[in-house]
Coordinates of C-alpha atoms in Angstrom, one line a residue:
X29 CA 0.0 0.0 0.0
X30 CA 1.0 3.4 -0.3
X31 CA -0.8 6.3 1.9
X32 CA -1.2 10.1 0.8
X33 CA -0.9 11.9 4.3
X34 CA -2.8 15.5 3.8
X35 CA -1.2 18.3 6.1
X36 CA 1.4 16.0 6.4
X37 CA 4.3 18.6 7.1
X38 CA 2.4 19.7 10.2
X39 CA 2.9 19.3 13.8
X40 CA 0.4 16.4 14.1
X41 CA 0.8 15.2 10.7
X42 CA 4.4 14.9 10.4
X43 CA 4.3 12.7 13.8
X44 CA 2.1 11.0 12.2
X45 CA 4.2 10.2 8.7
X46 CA 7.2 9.3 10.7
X47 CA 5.2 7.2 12.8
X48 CA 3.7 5.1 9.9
X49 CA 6.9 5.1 8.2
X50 CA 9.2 3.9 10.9
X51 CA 6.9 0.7 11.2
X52 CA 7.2 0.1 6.7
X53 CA 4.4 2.0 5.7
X54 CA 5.2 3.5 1.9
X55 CA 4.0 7.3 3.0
X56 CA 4.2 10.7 0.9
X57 CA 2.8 13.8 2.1
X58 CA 0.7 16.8 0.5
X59 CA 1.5 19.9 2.2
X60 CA 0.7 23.5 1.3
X61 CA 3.4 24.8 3.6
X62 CA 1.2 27.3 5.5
X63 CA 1.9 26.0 8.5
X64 CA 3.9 23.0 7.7
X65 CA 7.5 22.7 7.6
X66 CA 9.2 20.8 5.2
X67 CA 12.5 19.4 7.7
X68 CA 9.6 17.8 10.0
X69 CA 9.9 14.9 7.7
X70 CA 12.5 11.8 7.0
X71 CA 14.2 12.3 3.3
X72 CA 12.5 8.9 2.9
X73 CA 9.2 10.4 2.5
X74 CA 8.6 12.6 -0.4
X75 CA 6.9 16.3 -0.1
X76 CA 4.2 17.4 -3.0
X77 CA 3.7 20.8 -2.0
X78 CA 0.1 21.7 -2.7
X79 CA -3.4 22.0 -2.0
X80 CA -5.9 19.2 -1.0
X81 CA -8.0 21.8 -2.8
X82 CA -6.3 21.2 -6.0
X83 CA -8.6 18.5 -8.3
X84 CA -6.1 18.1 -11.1
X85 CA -3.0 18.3 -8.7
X86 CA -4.9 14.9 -6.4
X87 CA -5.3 13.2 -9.5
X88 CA -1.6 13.7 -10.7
X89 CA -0.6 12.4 -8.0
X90 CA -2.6 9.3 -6.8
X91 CA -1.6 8.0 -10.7
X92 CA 2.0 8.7 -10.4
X93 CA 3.1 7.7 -6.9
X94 CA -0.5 4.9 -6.9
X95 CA -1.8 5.5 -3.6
X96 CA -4.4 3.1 -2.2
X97 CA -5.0 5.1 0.8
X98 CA -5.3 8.7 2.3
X99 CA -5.0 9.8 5.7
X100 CA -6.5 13.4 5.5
X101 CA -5.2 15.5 8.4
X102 CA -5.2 19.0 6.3
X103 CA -7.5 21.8 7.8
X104 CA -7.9 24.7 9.7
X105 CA -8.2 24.2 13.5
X106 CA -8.0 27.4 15.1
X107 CA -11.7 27.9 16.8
X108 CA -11.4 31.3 17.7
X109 CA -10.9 32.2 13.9
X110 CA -13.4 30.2 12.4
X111 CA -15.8 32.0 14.8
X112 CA -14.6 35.2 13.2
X113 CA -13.7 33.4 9.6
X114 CA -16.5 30.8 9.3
X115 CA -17.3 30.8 5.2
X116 CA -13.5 30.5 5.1
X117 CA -13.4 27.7 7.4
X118 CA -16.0 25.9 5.8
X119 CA -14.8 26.4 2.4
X120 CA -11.4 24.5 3.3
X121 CA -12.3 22.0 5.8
X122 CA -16.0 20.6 4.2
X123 CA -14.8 22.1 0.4
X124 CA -11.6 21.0 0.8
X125 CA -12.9 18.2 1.9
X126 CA -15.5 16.9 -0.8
X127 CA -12.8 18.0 -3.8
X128 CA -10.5 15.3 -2.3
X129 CA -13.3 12.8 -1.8
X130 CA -14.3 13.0 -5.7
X131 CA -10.5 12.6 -6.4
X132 CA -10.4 9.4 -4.1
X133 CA -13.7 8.1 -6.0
X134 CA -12.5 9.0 -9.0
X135 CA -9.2 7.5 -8.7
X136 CA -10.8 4.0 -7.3
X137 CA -8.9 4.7 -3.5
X138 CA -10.6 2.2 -0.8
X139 CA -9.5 3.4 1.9
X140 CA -9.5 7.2 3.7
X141 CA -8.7 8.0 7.5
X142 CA -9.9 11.3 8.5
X143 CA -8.6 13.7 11.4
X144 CA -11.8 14.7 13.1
X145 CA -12.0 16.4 16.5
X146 CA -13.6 16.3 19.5
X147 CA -15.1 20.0 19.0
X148 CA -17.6 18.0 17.6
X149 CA -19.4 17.0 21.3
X150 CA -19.3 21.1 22.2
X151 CA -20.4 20.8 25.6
X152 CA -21.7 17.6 26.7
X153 CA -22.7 17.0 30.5
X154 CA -21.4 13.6 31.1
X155 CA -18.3 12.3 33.1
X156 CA -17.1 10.5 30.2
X157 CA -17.3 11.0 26.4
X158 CA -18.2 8.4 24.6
X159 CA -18.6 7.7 20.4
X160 CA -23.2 7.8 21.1
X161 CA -22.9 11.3 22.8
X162 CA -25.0 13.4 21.0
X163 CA -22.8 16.0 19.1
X164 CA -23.8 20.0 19.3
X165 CA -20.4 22.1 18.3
X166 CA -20.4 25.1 19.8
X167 CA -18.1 27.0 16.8
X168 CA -17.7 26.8 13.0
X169 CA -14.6 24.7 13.0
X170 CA -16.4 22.0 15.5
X171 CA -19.5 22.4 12.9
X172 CA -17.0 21.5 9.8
X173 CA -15.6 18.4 11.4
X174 CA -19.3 17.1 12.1
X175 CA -19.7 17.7 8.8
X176 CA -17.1 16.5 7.6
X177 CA -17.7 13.2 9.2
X178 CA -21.0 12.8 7.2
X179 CA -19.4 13.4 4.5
X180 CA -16.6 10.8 4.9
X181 CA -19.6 8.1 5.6
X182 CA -21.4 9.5 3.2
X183 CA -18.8 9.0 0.4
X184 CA -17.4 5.8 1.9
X185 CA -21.4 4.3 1.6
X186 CA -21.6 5.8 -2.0
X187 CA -18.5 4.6 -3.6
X188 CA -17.5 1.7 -1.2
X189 CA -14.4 3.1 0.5
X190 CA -13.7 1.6 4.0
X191 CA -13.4 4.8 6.3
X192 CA -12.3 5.9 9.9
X193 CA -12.9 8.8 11.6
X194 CA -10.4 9.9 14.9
X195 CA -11.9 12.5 17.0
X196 CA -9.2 13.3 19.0
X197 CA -8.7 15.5 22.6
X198 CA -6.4 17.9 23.2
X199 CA -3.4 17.1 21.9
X200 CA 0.4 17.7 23.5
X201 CA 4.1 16.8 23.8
X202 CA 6.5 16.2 20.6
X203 CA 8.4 13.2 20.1
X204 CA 11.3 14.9 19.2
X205 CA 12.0 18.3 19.7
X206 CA 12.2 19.5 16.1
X207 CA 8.6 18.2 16.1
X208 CA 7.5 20.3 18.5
X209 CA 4.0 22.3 18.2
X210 CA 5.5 25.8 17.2
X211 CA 2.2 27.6 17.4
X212 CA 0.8 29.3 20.3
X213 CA -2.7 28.1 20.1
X214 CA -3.0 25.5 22.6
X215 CA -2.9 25.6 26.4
X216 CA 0.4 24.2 26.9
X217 CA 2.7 26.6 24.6
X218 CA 0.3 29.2 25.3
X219 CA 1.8 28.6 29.7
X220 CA 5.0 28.9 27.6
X221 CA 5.1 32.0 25.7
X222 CA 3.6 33.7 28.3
X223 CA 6.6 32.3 30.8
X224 CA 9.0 33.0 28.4
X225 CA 7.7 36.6 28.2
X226 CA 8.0 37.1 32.2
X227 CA 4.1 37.3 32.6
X228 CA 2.3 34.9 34.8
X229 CA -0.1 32.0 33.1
X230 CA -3.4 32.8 32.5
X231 CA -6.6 30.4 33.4
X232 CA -9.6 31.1 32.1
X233 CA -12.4 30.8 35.0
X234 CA -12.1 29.2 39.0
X235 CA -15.7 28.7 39.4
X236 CA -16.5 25.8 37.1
X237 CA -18.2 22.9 38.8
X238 CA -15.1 20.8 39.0
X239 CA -13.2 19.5 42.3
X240 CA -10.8 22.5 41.8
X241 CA -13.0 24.9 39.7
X242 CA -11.2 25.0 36.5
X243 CA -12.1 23.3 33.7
X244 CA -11.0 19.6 33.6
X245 CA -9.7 18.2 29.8
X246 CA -8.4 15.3 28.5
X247 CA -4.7 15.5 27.1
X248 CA -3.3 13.1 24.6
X249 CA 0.9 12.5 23.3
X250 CA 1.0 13.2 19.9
X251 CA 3.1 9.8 20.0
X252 CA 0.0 8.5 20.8
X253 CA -2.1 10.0 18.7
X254 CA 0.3 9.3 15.3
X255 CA -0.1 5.8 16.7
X256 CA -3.8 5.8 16.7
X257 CA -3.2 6.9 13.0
X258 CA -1.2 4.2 12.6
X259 CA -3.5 1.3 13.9
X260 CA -6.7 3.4 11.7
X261 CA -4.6 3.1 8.5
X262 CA -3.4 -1.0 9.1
X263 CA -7.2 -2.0 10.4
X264 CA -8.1 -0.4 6.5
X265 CA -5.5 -2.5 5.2
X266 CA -6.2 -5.5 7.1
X267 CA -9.6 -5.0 5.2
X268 CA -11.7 -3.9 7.4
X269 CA -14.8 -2.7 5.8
X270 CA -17.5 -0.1 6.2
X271 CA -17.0 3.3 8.8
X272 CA -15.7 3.5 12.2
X273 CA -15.9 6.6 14.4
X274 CA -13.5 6.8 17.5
X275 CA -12.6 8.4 20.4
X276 CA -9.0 9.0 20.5
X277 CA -8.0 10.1 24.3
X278 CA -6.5 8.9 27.8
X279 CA -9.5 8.7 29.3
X280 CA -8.6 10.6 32.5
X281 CA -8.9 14.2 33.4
X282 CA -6.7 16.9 34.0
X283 CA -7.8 20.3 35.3
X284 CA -6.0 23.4 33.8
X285 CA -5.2 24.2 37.5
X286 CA -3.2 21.1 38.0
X287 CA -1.8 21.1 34.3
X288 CA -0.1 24.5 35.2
X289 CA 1.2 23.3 38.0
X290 CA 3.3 20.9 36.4
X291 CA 4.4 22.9 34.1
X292 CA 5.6 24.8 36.6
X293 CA 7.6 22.2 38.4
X294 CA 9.2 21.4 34.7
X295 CA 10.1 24.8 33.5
X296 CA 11.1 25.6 37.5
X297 CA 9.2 29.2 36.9
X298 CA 6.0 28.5 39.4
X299 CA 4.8 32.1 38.6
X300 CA 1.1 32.1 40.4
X301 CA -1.4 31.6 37.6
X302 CA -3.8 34.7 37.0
X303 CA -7.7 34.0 36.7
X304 CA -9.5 36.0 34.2
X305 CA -13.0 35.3 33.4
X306 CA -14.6 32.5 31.6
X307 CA -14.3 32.0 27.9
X308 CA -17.7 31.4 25.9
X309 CA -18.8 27.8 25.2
X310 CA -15.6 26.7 27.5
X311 CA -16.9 23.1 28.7
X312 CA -16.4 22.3 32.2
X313 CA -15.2 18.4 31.8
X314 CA -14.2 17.1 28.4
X315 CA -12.8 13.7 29.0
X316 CA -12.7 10.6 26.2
X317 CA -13.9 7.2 26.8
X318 CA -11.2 5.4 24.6
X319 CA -12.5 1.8 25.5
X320 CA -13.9 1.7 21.6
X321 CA -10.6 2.9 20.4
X322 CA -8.8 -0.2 22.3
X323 CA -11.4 -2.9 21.7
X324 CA -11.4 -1.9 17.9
X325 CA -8.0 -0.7 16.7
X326 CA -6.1 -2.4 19.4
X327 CA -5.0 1.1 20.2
X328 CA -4.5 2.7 24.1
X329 CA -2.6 5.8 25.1
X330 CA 1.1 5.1 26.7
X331 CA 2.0 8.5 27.8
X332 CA 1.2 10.4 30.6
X333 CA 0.8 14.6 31.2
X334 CA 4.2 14.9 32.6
X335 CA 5.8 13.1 29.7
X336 CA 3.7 15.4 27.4
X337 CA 4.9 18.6 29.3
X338 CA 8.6 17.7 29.3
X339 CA 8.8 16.5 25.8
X340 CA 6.9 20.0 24.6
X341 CA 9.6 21.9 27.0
X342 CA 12.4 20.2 25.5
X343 CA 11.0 21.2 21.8
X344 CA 10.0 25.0 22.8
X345 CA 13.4 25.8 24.0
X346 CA 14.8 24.2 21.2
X347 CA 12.9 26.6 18.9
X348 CA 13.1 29.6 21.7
X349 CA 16.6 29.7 23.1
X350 CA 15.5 32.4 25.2
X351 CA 13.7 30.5 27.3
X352 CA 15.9 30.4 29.8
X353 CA 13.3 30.0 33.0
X354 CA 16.2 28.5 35.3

């Protein structure tokens, strides 16, 4: 077999070529470079630079390199923006979307593993996630993952291509430095920045109903989480037919009060967080049941938050020598 891996140059996507190439998967990745970076990946795996987007560009290159399977990780995640951006949001992740879809039909692909999220939930009030929670997205990008879901199934029913769809928690860690997240859009190099900048952390609301107030998330390796790619892509190769939907996630909750606090005790700066008020549609308790991910990929997570913390640490001051926190 030979896998196309969309948004393959990316922080999550580049873990996840390595990850499938290290164990003998034939990988290339399709990267539009506007957030990707093309040294993320081995010199065994070749780099198309372009657009998912791009019909005639897809059908170039499933013919020439034949790929029999696509991993699509390639979207925009940011929710903040697609609440201020949404046509633009749902142009490239349900547009982008259905253009690669007609090039997989066309091209007679069987198999397609897409990157959903677990935005999709919004703000369910359970203690544990599961894949039958009702979904309700509470912003535009959470809305085009739903979406793009049904159109996965939708597609996979109509032209009989096996699918599986990952919605993943909040992911973390690096598994190598240079692989580090270099974004500040997520909680843990947001703690960073702000450290590295001399201010103190920020959490967003005390007064949730959790046992410490703040709100309480599950966080998942991105060592893990290119695994659970891993497992997706060989269960479609194994010839595993129809859709699966999954949970990908620890299973146990962290609050951001207690997250914090270890990143603290990594970086050695335990500045006192600040509390500043609630963020709209901010869930109290977002936690995965993964037992669905286990009994049917084989698949469990094997790192823990600490692991996650250091590893991200270990990348940010790679790519921020002046973080020098002591």
């Amino acid at each position: 077999m030979t896998w196309l891996i969309t948004g393959g140059a990316g922080y999550i996507g580049a873990h996840v070529a390595r990850a499938m190439a290290a164990e003998g998967e034939r990988v290339l990745v399709l990267d539009d470079l506007s957030a990707g970076v093309p040294g993320r990946l081995p010199e065994s795996v070749p780099l198309v630079q372009g657009s998912a987007r791009d019909g005639e560009l897809l059908k170039r290159v499933f013919a020439e390199h034949a790929v029999t399977g696509v991993v699509h990780l390639a979207a925009r995640k940011q929710v903040g923006e697609s609440v201020a951006q949404p046509t633009r949001y749902y142009l490239d992740n349900v547009g982008g979307l259905a253009t690669l879809l007609d090039a997989v039909a066309g091209a007679g692909i069987g198999r397609f593993v897409f990157s959903s999220s677990a935005a999709v939930y919004g703000n369910p009030d359970t203690d544990l996630i599961t894949e039958g929670t009702p979904c309700a997205p509470m912003s535009p990008y959470g809305e085009t993952k739903l979406a793009g879901e049904w159109l996965v199934r939708a597609a996979g029913r109509a032209h009989g291509i096996a699918t599986v769809c990952l919605r993943y928690f909040n992911v973390a860690g690096a598994a190598r430095p240079e692989l580090a997240d270099t974004g500040v859009f997520n909680v843990v190099p947001m703690v960073f920045d702000r450290l590295t900048r001399g201010e103190a952390p920020r959490i967003f609301g005390d007064d949730y109903p959790t046992p410490d107030g703040t709100c309480v998330r599950d966080y998942i390796h991105v060592a893990d989480l290119a695994d659970a790619h891993l497992a997706a892509a060989r269960r479609l190769a194994g010839g595993a037919r129809g859709d699966l939907t999954v949970n990908i996630g620890r299973g146990e909750g962290v609050s951001v009060r207690e997250l914090v606090t270890i990143i603290g005790e990594v970086t050695g700066d335990r500045t006192p967080a600040v509390v500043e008020p609630r963020r709209p549609g901010d869930a109290p308790r977002a936690v995965a049941s993964s037992a669905l991910a286990e009994r049917e990929l084989g698949w469990h997570a094997r790192h823990g938050v600490r692991e996650m913390v250091e590893s991200a640490w270990l990348g940010w001051r790679l790519h921020h020598p002046e973080a020098d926190l002591g």
